Tab-separated table of C-alpha atoms in Angstrom:
chain	number	residue	atom	x	y	z
A	1	MET	CA	-0.099	0.007	-0.102
A	2	THR	CA	1.243	3.434	-1.036
A	3	THR	CA	1.381	5.992	2.041
A	4	ALA	CA	0.492	9.634	1.824
A	5	GLU	CA	4.376	10.375	2.551
A	6	GLN	CA	5.537	8.002	-0.335
A	7	VAL	CA	2.724	9.612	-2.688
A	8	SER	CA	3.943	13.110	-1.679
A	9	HIS	CA	7.528	12.263	-2.693
A	10	LEU	CA	6.367	10.550	-5.989
A	11	LEU	CA	4.319	13.814	-7.013
A	12	PHE	CA	7.041	16.288	-5.993
A	13	LYS	CA	9.773	14.332	-8.230
A	14	HIS	CA	7.218	14.082	-11.024
A	15	LEU	CA	6.977	18.070	-11.053
A	16	GLN	CA	10.670	18.299	-11.106
A	17	GLY	CA	11.029	15.785	-13.703
A	18	THR	CA	13.335	13.600	-11.677
A	19	LEU	CA	11.431	10.318	-11.448
A	20	SER	CA	13.249	7.125	-11.968
A	21	VAL	CA	11.766	4.452	-13.963
A	22	GLU	CA	10.809	2.335	-10.891
A	23	GLU	CA	9.394	5.410	-9.280
A	24	GLN	CA	7.522	6.062	-12.645
A	25	GLN	CA	5.882	2.727	-12.384
A	26	GLN	CA	5.041	3.155	-8.708
A	27	LEU	CA	3.148	6.208	-9.603
A	28	GLU	CA	1.333	4.552	-12.516
A	29	HIS	CA	0.411	1.882	-10.315
A	30	TRP	CA	-1.184	4.414	-7.724
A	31	LEU	CA	-2.901	6.196	-10.299
A	32	GLN	CA	-4.576	3.174	-11.520
A	33	GLN	CA	-6.033	2.285	-7.937
A	34	SER	CA	-8.695	5.057	-7.912
A	35	PRO	CA	-10.399	7.749	-9.909
A	36	ARG	CA	-9.613	10.073	-6.950
A	37	ASN	CA	-5.856	9.447	-7.095
A	38	ARG	CA	-5.916	10.543	-10.837
A	39	GLN	CA	-7.901	13.546	-9.921
A	40	LEU	CA	-5.421	14.427	-7.338
A	41	PHE	CA	-2.627	14.075	-9.862
A	42	ASN	CA	-4.416	16.288	-12.294
A	43	SER	CA	-4.869	18.845	-9.591
A	44	VAL	CA	-1.068	19.015	-8.990
A	45	ASN	CA	-0.440	19.583	-12.601
A	46	ASP	CA	-3.128	22.319	-12.702
A	47	GLU	CA	-1.565	25.196	-10.655
A	48	ALA	CA	-4.982	26.890	-10.530
A	49	GLN	CA	-6.889	24.036	-9.249
A	50	LEU	CA	-4.112	23.157	-6.756
A	51	ARG	CA	-4.261	26.605	-5.450
A	52	GLN	CA	-8.056	26.262	-5.154
A	53	GLN	CA	-7.844	23.135	-3.387
A	54	LEU	CA	-5.180	24.509	-0.980
A	55	LEU	CA	-7.509	27.525	-0.123
A	56	VAL	CA	-10.391	25.347	0.506
A	57	TYR	CA	-8.372	23.019	2.766
A	58	GLN	CA	-7.230	26.025	4.647
A	59	GLU	CA	-10.612	27.430	5.115
A	60	ALA	CA	-12.074	24.110	6.163
A	61	GLN	CA	-9.684	23.018	8.785
A	62	GLN	CA	-9.274	25.010	12.125
A	63	GLN	CA	-6.319	23.428	13.481
A	64	GLU	CA	-3.887	23.422	10.290
A	65	GLN	CA	-1.730	26.230	11.563
A	66	PRO	CA	1.453	24.453	11.982
A	67	VAL	CA	0.869	23.116	8.582
A	68	TRP	CA	0.434	26.550	6.862
A	69	ASP	CA	3.489	27.634	8.717
A	70	LYS	CA	5.554	25.064	6.945
A	71	ILE	CA	3.967	26.178	3.597
A	72	GLN	CA	4.937	30.076	4.318
A	73	GLN	CA	8.475	28.917	5.151
A	74	LEU	CA	8.532	27.793	1.393
A	75	ARG	CA	7.824	31.569	0.317
A	76	ASN	CA	10.631	34.046	-0.258
A	77	ARG	CA	8.642	37.013	1.274
A	78	PRO	CA	10.060	40.612	0.862
A	79	SER	CA	10.791	42.819	3.690
A	80	ALA	CA	8.066	45.407	4.382
A	81	GLY	CA	8.268	49.234	2.959
A	82	THR	CA	6.576	52.136	1.626
A	83	VAL	CA	5.707	50.172	-1.506
A	84	ARG	CA	5.241	46.690	-0.597
A	85	GLN	CA	5.489	43.648	-2.822
A	86	VAL	CA	4.357	40.028	-2.821
A	87	ARG	CA	5.696	37.279	-4.849
A	88	PHE	CA	3.352	34.270	-5.666
A	89	PRO	CA	4.783	31.031	-5.486
A	90	ARG	CA	5.957	28.801	-8.446
A	91	LYS	CA	4.372	25.639	-9.517
A	92	TRP	CA	6.779	23.730	-7.621
A	93	MET	CA	6.206	25.769	-4.527
A	94	TRP	CA	2.588	24.720	-4.692
A	95	ALA	CA	3.620	20.882	-5.047
A	96	ALA	CA	5.795	21.255	-2.120
A	97	ALA	CA	2.813	22.749	-0.121
A	98	LEU	CA	0.888	19.752	-1.011
A	99	CYS	CA	3.660	17.558	-0.355
A	100	VAL	CA	3.588	19.304	3.358
A	101	LEU	CA	-0.159	18.686	3.642
A	102	LEU	CA	-0.141	15.063	2.666
A	103	ALA	CA	2.877	14.123	4.682
A	104	GLY	CA	2.075	16.307	7.860
A	105	THR	CA	-1.399	15.165	8.042
A	106	GLY	CA	-1.935	11.937	6.268
A	107	VAL	CA	-5.055	12.726	4.348
A	108	TYR	CA	-5.824	13.990	0.960
A	109	VAL	CA	-6.887	17.625	0.182
A	110	TRP	CA	-10.542	16.361	0.230
A	111	ASN	CA	-12.317	13.670	2.235
A	112	ASN	CA	-10.808	10.566	1.039
A	113	THR	CA	-13.711	8.518	2.166
A	114	PRO	CA	-13.932	5.020	0.337
A	115	GLY	CA	-16.240	5.183	-2.609
A	116	GLN	CA	-16.959	8.925	-2.164
A	117	ALA	CA	-16.139	11.190	-4.940
A	118	PRO	CA	-14.469	14.502	-3.861
A	119	ASP	CA	-17.048	17.370	-3.170
A	120	ASN	CA	-15.924	20.328	-5.166
A	121	THR	CA	-19.034	22.649	-4.419
A	122	ALA	CA	-17.132	23.951	-1.486
A	123	THR	CA	-14.630	25.653	-3.931
A	124	VAL	CA	-17.381	28.179	-4.661
A	125	ALA	CA	-18.433	30.690	-1.942
A	126	VAL	CA	-21.753	32.525	-1.924
A	127	HIS	CA	-19.961	35.789	-2.969
A	128	ASP	CA	-17.496	34.434	-5.051
A	129	VAL	CA	-16.998	35.305	-8.874
A	130	GLN	CA	-15.870	32.874	-11.539
A	131	PRO	CA	-13.165	34.036	-14.031
A	132	GLY	CA	-13.989	35.091	-17.463
A	133	LYS	CA	-14.290	32.488	-20.500
A	134	THR	CA	-14.260	32.382	-24.294
A	135	GLY	CA	-17.246	34.414	-25.751
A	136	ALA	CA	-18.085	37.658	-27.992
A	137	VAL	CA	-20.844	39.199	-29.878
A	138	LEU	CA	-20.350	39.606	-33.629
A	139	THR	CA	-22.254	42.482	-35.273
A	140	LEU	CA	-22.984	42.153	-38.949
A	141	ALA	CA	-23.027	44.754	-41.591
A	142	ASP	CA	-26.805	45.240	-41.439
A	143	GLY	CA	-26.754	45.574	-37.878
A	144	ARG	CA	-27.717	42.015	-36.642
A	145	GLN	CA	-25.899	40.850	-33.685
A	146	VAL	CA	-24.796	37.276	-33.469
A	147	VAL	CA	-23.993	36.158	-29.614
A	148	LEU	CA	-21.127	33.425	-29.901
A	149	ASP	CA	-20.638	32.097	-26.516
A	150	SER	CA	-22.924	28.912	-26.727
A	151	LEU	CA	-23.405	28.531	-30.468
A	152	GLN	CA	-22.120	25.189	-32.095
A	153	ASN	CA	-19.298	24.890	-34.774
A	154	GLY	CA	-20.588	25.857	-38.324
A	155	VAL	CA	-21.352	28.713	-40.473
A	156	VAL	CA	-22.863	31.693	-38.500
A	157	ALA	CA	-23.263	34.075	-41.232
A	158	VAL	CA	-22.569	34.935	-45.004
A	159	GLU	CA	-21.274	38.500	-45.631
A	160	ASN	CA	-20.728	39.648	-49.253
A	161	GLY	CA	-19.556	36.252	-50.237
A	162	ALA	CA	-17.506	35.518	-47.306
A	163	ARG	CA	-18.440	32.530	-44.885
A	164	VAL	CA	-18.105	33.303	-41.213
A	165	THR	CA	-17.398	30.080	-39.386
A	166	LEU	CA	-17.322	29.342	-35.893
A	167	LYS	CA	-14.905	26.596	-34.879
A	168	ASN	CA	-13.582	25.261	-31.406
A	169	GLY	CA	-14.243	29.025	-29.748
A	170	GLY	CA	-12.845	31.052	-32.761
A	171	LEU	CA	-14.207	32.639	-35.605
A	172	ALA	CA	-12.812	32.578	-39.440
A	173	TYR	CA	-13.620	34.254	-42.563
A	174	ASN	CA	-13.262	32.454	-46.098
A	175	GLY	CA	-13.913	34.835	-48.797
A	176	SER	CA	-14.888	34.338	-52.518
A	177	ALA	CA	-12.347	35.606	-55.041
A	178	ASP	CA	-15.512	36.572	-57.227
A	179	ASN	CA	-16.584	39.352	-54.916
A	180	THR	CA	-13.120	41.063	-54.659
A	181	THR	CA	-14.801	44.118	-56.696
A	182	ALA	CA	-17.563	44.611	-54.341
A	183	ALA	CA	-17.852	47.427	-51.890
A	184	PRO	CA	-16.581	46.350	-48.687
A	185	LEU	CA	-18.846	45.216	-45.738
A	186	TYR	CA	-17.610	45.756	-42.257
A	187	ASN	CA	-18.213	43.508	-39.196
A	188	THR	CA	-17.366	44.275	-35.720
A	189	LEU	CA	-16.326	41.328	-33.175
A	190	SER	CA	-16.953	42.755	-29.453
A	191	THR	CA	-15.809	40.959	-26.099
A	192	PRO	CA	-17.971	42.262	-22.861
A	193	ARG	CA	-15.831	42.330	-19.792
A	194	GLY	CA	-15.461	38.675	-18.547
A	195	ARG	CA	-14.995	37.406	-22.226
A	196	GLN	CA	-12.103	36.792	-24.613
A	197	PHE	CA	-12.279	35.491	-28.227
A	198	GLN	CA	-9.964	34.972	-31.251
A	199	LEU	CA	-10.495	35.258	-34.986
A	200	VAL	CA	-8.962	34.764	-38.314
A	201	LEU	CA	-9.368	37.455	-40.782
A	202	PRO	CA	-10.075	37.089	-44.617
A	203	ASP	CA	-6.403	37.439	-45.421
A	204	GLY	CA	-5.235	34.919	-42.755
A	205	THR	CA	-4.331	37.370	-39.983
A	206	HIS	CA	-4.769	35.843	-36.405
A	207	VAL	CA	-6.408	38.268	-33.806
A	208	TRP	CA	-6.724	37.448	-29.998
A	209	LEU	CA	-9.221	39.982	-28.387
A	210	ASN	CA	-8.903	40.566	-24.347
A	211	ALA	CA	-11.849	41.315	-22.471
A	212	ALA	CA	-13.684	44.698	-22.954
A	213	SER	CA	-12.199	45.082	-26.536
A	214	SER	CA	-13.432	45.254	-29.982
A	215	LEU	CA	-12.180	44.958	-33.530
A	216	GLN	CA	-13.783	46.443	-36.657
A	217	TYR	CA	-12.733	44.878	-40.081
A	218	PRO	CA	-14.029	44.241	-43.590
A	219	THR	CA	-15.207	40.840	-44.458
A	220	GLN	CA	-12.927	40.851	-47.466
A	221	PHE	CA	-9.551	43.266	-48.009
A	222	THR	CA	-10.022	45.135	-51.177
A	223	GLY	CA	-7.871	48.202	-52.473
A	224	LYS	CA	-4.098	48.782	-51.724
A	225	GLU	CA	-4.272	48.272	-47.891
A	226	ARG	CA	-5.734	46.031	-45.162
A	227	LYS	CA	-7.309	48.403	-42.357
A	228	VAL	CA	-8.956	47.384	-39.000
A	229	VAL	CA	-9.891	49.592	-35.924
A	230	VAL	CA	-9.322	48.306	-32.354
A	231	THR	CA	-10.537	49.508	-28.934
A	232	GLY	CA	-9.289	47.805	-26.023
A	233	GLU	CA	-6.519	45.173	-26.197
A	234	ALA	CA	-5.670	42.819	-28.966
A	235	TYR	CA	-2.728	40.653	-30.079
A	236	PHE	CA	-2.106	40.285	-33.756
A	237	GLU	CA	-0.302	37.708	-35.787
A	238	VAL	CA	-0.252	39.558	-39.397
A	239	ALA	CA	-0.214	37.429	-42.557
A	240	ALA	CA	2.808	38.835	-44.535
A	241	SER	CA	1.957	40.678	-47.978
A	242	SER	CA	4.728	42.778	-49.571
A	243	THR	CA	2.080	44.487	-51.512
A	244	LEU	CA	-0.799	45.155	-49.043
A	245	PRO	CA	0.283	46.694	-45.893
A	246	PHE	CA	-1.796	46.102	-42.715
A	247	THR	CA	-2.594	48.971	-40.558
A	248	VAL	CA	-4.356	49.071	-37.097
A	249	VAL	CA	-6.156	52.271	-36.067
A	250	THR	CA	-6.826	52.892	-32.485
A	251	GLY	CA	-7.931	56.256	-31.271
A	252	ASN	CA	-5.501	59.084	-32.661
A	253	ALA	CA	-2.507	56.567	-33.189
A	254	ALA	CA	-2.142	54.009	-36.014
A	255	VAL	CA	0.240	50.752	-36.393
A	256	GLN	CA	1.433	49.762	-39.902
A	257	VAL	CA	2.915	46.544	-40.546
A	258	LEU	CA	3.772	44.102	-43.421
A	259	GLY	CA	3.867	40.884	-41.625
A	260	THR	CA	4.701	40.531	-37.926
A	261	SER	CA	3.478	39.797	-34.349
A	262	PHE	CA	2.737	42.632	-31.899
A	263	ASN	CA	0.258	43.523	-29.100
A	264	ILE	CA	-1.792	46.664	-28.713
A	265	ASN	CA	-3.177	47.958	-25.299
A	266	ALA	CA	-5.502	51.012	-26.113
A	267	TYR	CA	-8.041	51.058	-22.947
A	268	ASN	CA	-8.952	54.344	-22.124
A	269	ASN	CA	-8.560	54.126	-18.627
A	270	GLU	CA	-4.981	52.903	-18.751
A	271	GLY	CA	-3.834	56.546	-19.552
A	272	LEU	CA	-1.388	55.186	-22.297
A	273	LEU	CA	-1.668	53.517	-25.571
A	274	ALA	CA	1.104	50.751	-25.577
A	275	ALA	CA	2.005	48.991	-28.899
A	276	THR	CA	4.527	45.974	-28.274
A	277	LEU	CA	6.464	44.358	-30.912
A	278	VAL	CA	7.134	40.613	-30.509
A	279	ALA	CA	8.350	39.873	-33.987
A	280	GLY	CA	8.896	41.566	-37.432
A	281	SER	CA	8.625	45.590	-37.534
A	282	ILE	CA	5.965	47.970	-36.981
A	283	LYS	CA	5.472	51.687	-37.557
A	284	VAL	CA	3.595	53.556	-34.821
A	285	SER	CA	2.135	57.219	-35.935
A	286	ALA	CA	0.474	59.597	-33.754
A	287	GLY	CA	0.044	63.475	-34.402
A	288	GLU	CA	3.047	64.329	-36.440
A	289	SER	CA	5.312	61.748	-34.544
A	290	THR	CA	6.148	58.604	-35.995
A	291	VAL	CA	8.683	55.650	-34.724
A	292	LEU	CA	9.913	52.372	-36.334
A	293	LEU	CA	10.048	49.533	-33.885
A	294	LYS	CA	12.236	46.796	-33.502
A	295	PRO	CA	11.319	43.441	-31.705
A	296	GLY	CA	11.208	43.851	-27.751
A	297	GLN	CA	10.446	47.564	-27.964
A	298	GLN	CA	7.173	49.318	-27.033
A	299	ALA	CA	5.654	52.472	-28.346
A	300	GLN	CA	3.606	54.630	-25.936
A	301	VAL	CA	1.289	57.420	-26.592
A	302	ASN	CA	-0.574	59.449	-23.870
A	303	HIS	CA	-4.220	59.467	-24.244
A	304	ALA	CA	-4.613	62.806	-22.743
A	305	ALA	CA	-1.754	64.814	-24.086
A	306	ALA	CA	-2.477	67.870	-25.961
A	307	LYS	CA	0.048	67.091	-28.374
A	308	GLN	CA	0.044	63.459	-29.657
A	309	GLU	CA	3.483	62.008	-29.866
A	310	VAL	CA	5.047	58.476	-29.621
A	311	LYS	CA	7.640	57.719	-27.322
A	312	VAL	CA	9.677	54.301	-27.135
A	313	VAL	CA	10.636	52.014	-24.485
A	314	ARG	CA	13.652	49.960	-25.840
A	315	ASP	CA	13.462	47.145	-23.469
A	316	ALA	CA	9.894	46.143	-22.916
A	317	ASP	CA	8.743	43.060	-20.870
A	318	VAL	CA	7.068	41.327	-23.822
A	319	ALA	CA	6.305	38.277	-21.608
A	320	GLN	CA	4.262	40.507	-19.345
A	321	VAL	CA	2.529	42.369	-22.254
A	322	VAL	CA	1.095	38.944	-23.692
A	323	ALA	CA	0.607	37.238	-20.630
A	324	TRP	CA	-3.219	37.715	-20.884
A	325	LYS	CA	-3.015	35.678	-24.160
A	326	GLU	CA	-1.521	32.851	-22.295
A	327	GLY	CA	-4.127	32.682	-19.615
A	328	VAL	CA	-1.982	34.271	-17.031
A	329	PHE	CA	-1.855	37.761	-14.738
A	330	ASN	CA	1.503	39.173	-14.719
A	331	PHE	CA	1.674	41.291	-12.066
A	332	GLU	CA	5.386	42.136	-11.916
A	333	ASP	CA	6.029	45.531	-10.548
A	334	VAL	CA	2.296	46.412	-11.061
A	335	THR	CA	0.442	48.731	-8.732
A	336	LEU	CA	-2.607	47.701	-6.881
A	337	GLU	CA	-4.923	50.197	-9.125
A	338	GLU	CA	-3.371	48.691	-12.232
A	339	ALA	CA	-4.011	45.057	-11.073
A	340	MET	CA	-7.696	45.895	-9.949
A	341	ARG	CA	-8.461	47.267	-13.353
A	342	GLN	CA	-7.186	43.971	-14.930
A	343	LEU	CA	-9.642	42.200	-12.396
A	344	GLU	CA	-12.580	44.450	-13.287
A	345	ARG	CA	-12.165	43.591	-16.959
A	346	TRP	CA	-11.680	39.902	-16.494
A	347	TYR	CA	-14.052	39.158	-13.708
A	348	ASP	CA	-16.565	41.925	-14.837
A	349	ILE	CA	-16.810	43.326	-11.365
A	350	GLU	CA	-16.746	46.817	-10.018
A	351	VAL	CA	-13.818	47.842	-7.712
A	352	THR	CA	-13.965	50.584	-5.141
A	353	TYR	CA	-11.714	51.603	-2.165
A	354	GLU	CA	-13.090	52.080	1.237
A	355	LYS	CA	-10.294	54.678	1.774
A	356	LYS	CA	-7.529	55.689	-0.078
A	357	ILE	CA	-5.837	53.540	-2.590
A	358	PRO	CA	-3.011	51.448	-0.981
A	359	ASP	CA	0.572	52.085	-2.066
A	360	ILE	CA	1.311	48.682	-3.016
A	361	ARG	CA	3.277	46.851	-5.880
A	362	PHE	CA	2.665	43.247	-6.620
A	363	GLY	CA	5.213	40.775	-8.010
A	364	GLY	CA	4.788	37.366	-9.842
A	365	LYS	CA	2.036	35.639	-11.820
A	366	LEU	CA	-1.244	34.192	-11.289
A	367	SER	CA	-3.747	31.900	-13.461
A	368	ARG	CA	-6.627	33.527	-14.873
A	369	ASP	CA	-8.613	30.552	-14.574
A	370	MET	CA	-9.048	30.898	-10.748
A	371	SER	CA	-12.134	32.286	-8.964
A	372	LEU	CA	-11.890	35.746	-7.782
A	373	LYS	CA	-11.890	34.582	-4.185
A	374	GLY	CA	-8.785	32.459	-4.747
A	375	LEU	CA	-7.112	35.035	-6.555
A	376	LEU	CA	-7.629	37.530	-3.663
A	377	LYS	CA	-6.368	35.018	-1.224
A	378	SER	CA	-2.963	35.336	-2.839
A	379	LEU	CA	-3.151	39.123	-3.166
A	380	GLU	CA	-3.604	39.415	0.396
A	381	GLU	CA	-0.025	38.326	0.981
A	382	ALA	CA	0.825	41.975	0.389
A	383	ASP	CA	-1.258	43.181	3.503
A	384	VAL	CA	-3.979	44.432	1.550
A	385	HIS	CA	-7.510	42.979	2.171
A	386	PHE	CA	-10.774	42.735	0.367
A	387	ARG	CA	-14.627	42.238	0.644
A	388	ILE	CA	-16.736	40.613	-2.036
A	389	GLU	CA	-20.365	41.945	-2.021
A	390	GLU	CA	-23.452	40.915	-3.878
A	391	GLY	CA	-23.762	42.547	-7.368
A	392	ARG	CA	-20.128	41.613	-8.218
A	393	ARG	CA	-18.574	44.423	-6.110
A	394	LEU	CA	-15.267	44.205	-4.817
A	395	ILE	CA	-14.080	46.524	-1.975
A	396	VAL	CA	-10.421	46.996	-1.144
A	397	LEU	CA	-10.145	47.634	2.412
A	398	PRO	CA	-7.430	49.573	4.325
């Protein structure tokens, strides 16, 4: 019989990638013994689920403080200062935390009664808020709107000869060469707060839309350029063309490319428009100012400035910029207020402050798949506290 301590050891070595052939066989044997064992194994490989299970365990047990003291010792917590930071545990740290729980208590994260499936209902509190998901609204050229959240795969519309097809949570346009001389029709794809979506434009360009964003585009590209209009945030992988430049217009700025990958953050409440180049080359223009970016650089335009000009950050944190596309909150050196704006969009909540806004900066990453309650539990490591109220309202406490 495999003990909890032995399972802990195997799971931790699995995440480190250091299992021997014999240990791998032992792990496989344990996985085949019970569906609950497989579910626990899957939770170890899923950081968000593991974090949630640990939080539930913490709340359910009143005598666990010595165990959690051990978990705290696994963390590298910075000293307090005027600007405080919290660093979230990496995946292996959470695995170590689980190992401490298993070895120190001799029980599973859930109630491991023979024949009883784990009860996951406790993971959602009355005032908890679930994370955003895939979904959008497509506005056709004639004004009709199609809600894409729950539609099945297939053709959802035909616009000027172009078939609009929904497949596996994404939208694609397949145009007809017979209609290239027709006047262009425009569609708009919009993501409300708490939704994100992706689509493939008629030229093969791939676009990801973050929450509270929109993209206006023709159902077919005609003429001498390809032009789209963006609000909010979007990531582009532009299909290369030496004869048809691709232009993204947002507010008073424009981004021109031939074929490249880049991110645009143009939320009005962020203060700055930021275009970050991942690969290739882009030209960013605002007012009479124009800059040419190299990979790893970011162009910034102040929304409120009387004179529109482009400033360049030559060593941008590209991984942080595109983290949303990978399903991650990257809060490295992010202020509390900036983090709360991201949560407002993704969880579709309203954030208010009971007193003044705390002077706090975060550090580290968290999964966007976590419930709001689970995510806030991690943020509270920075000595800031929250209260979730009915009506999707989050109060930041002093």
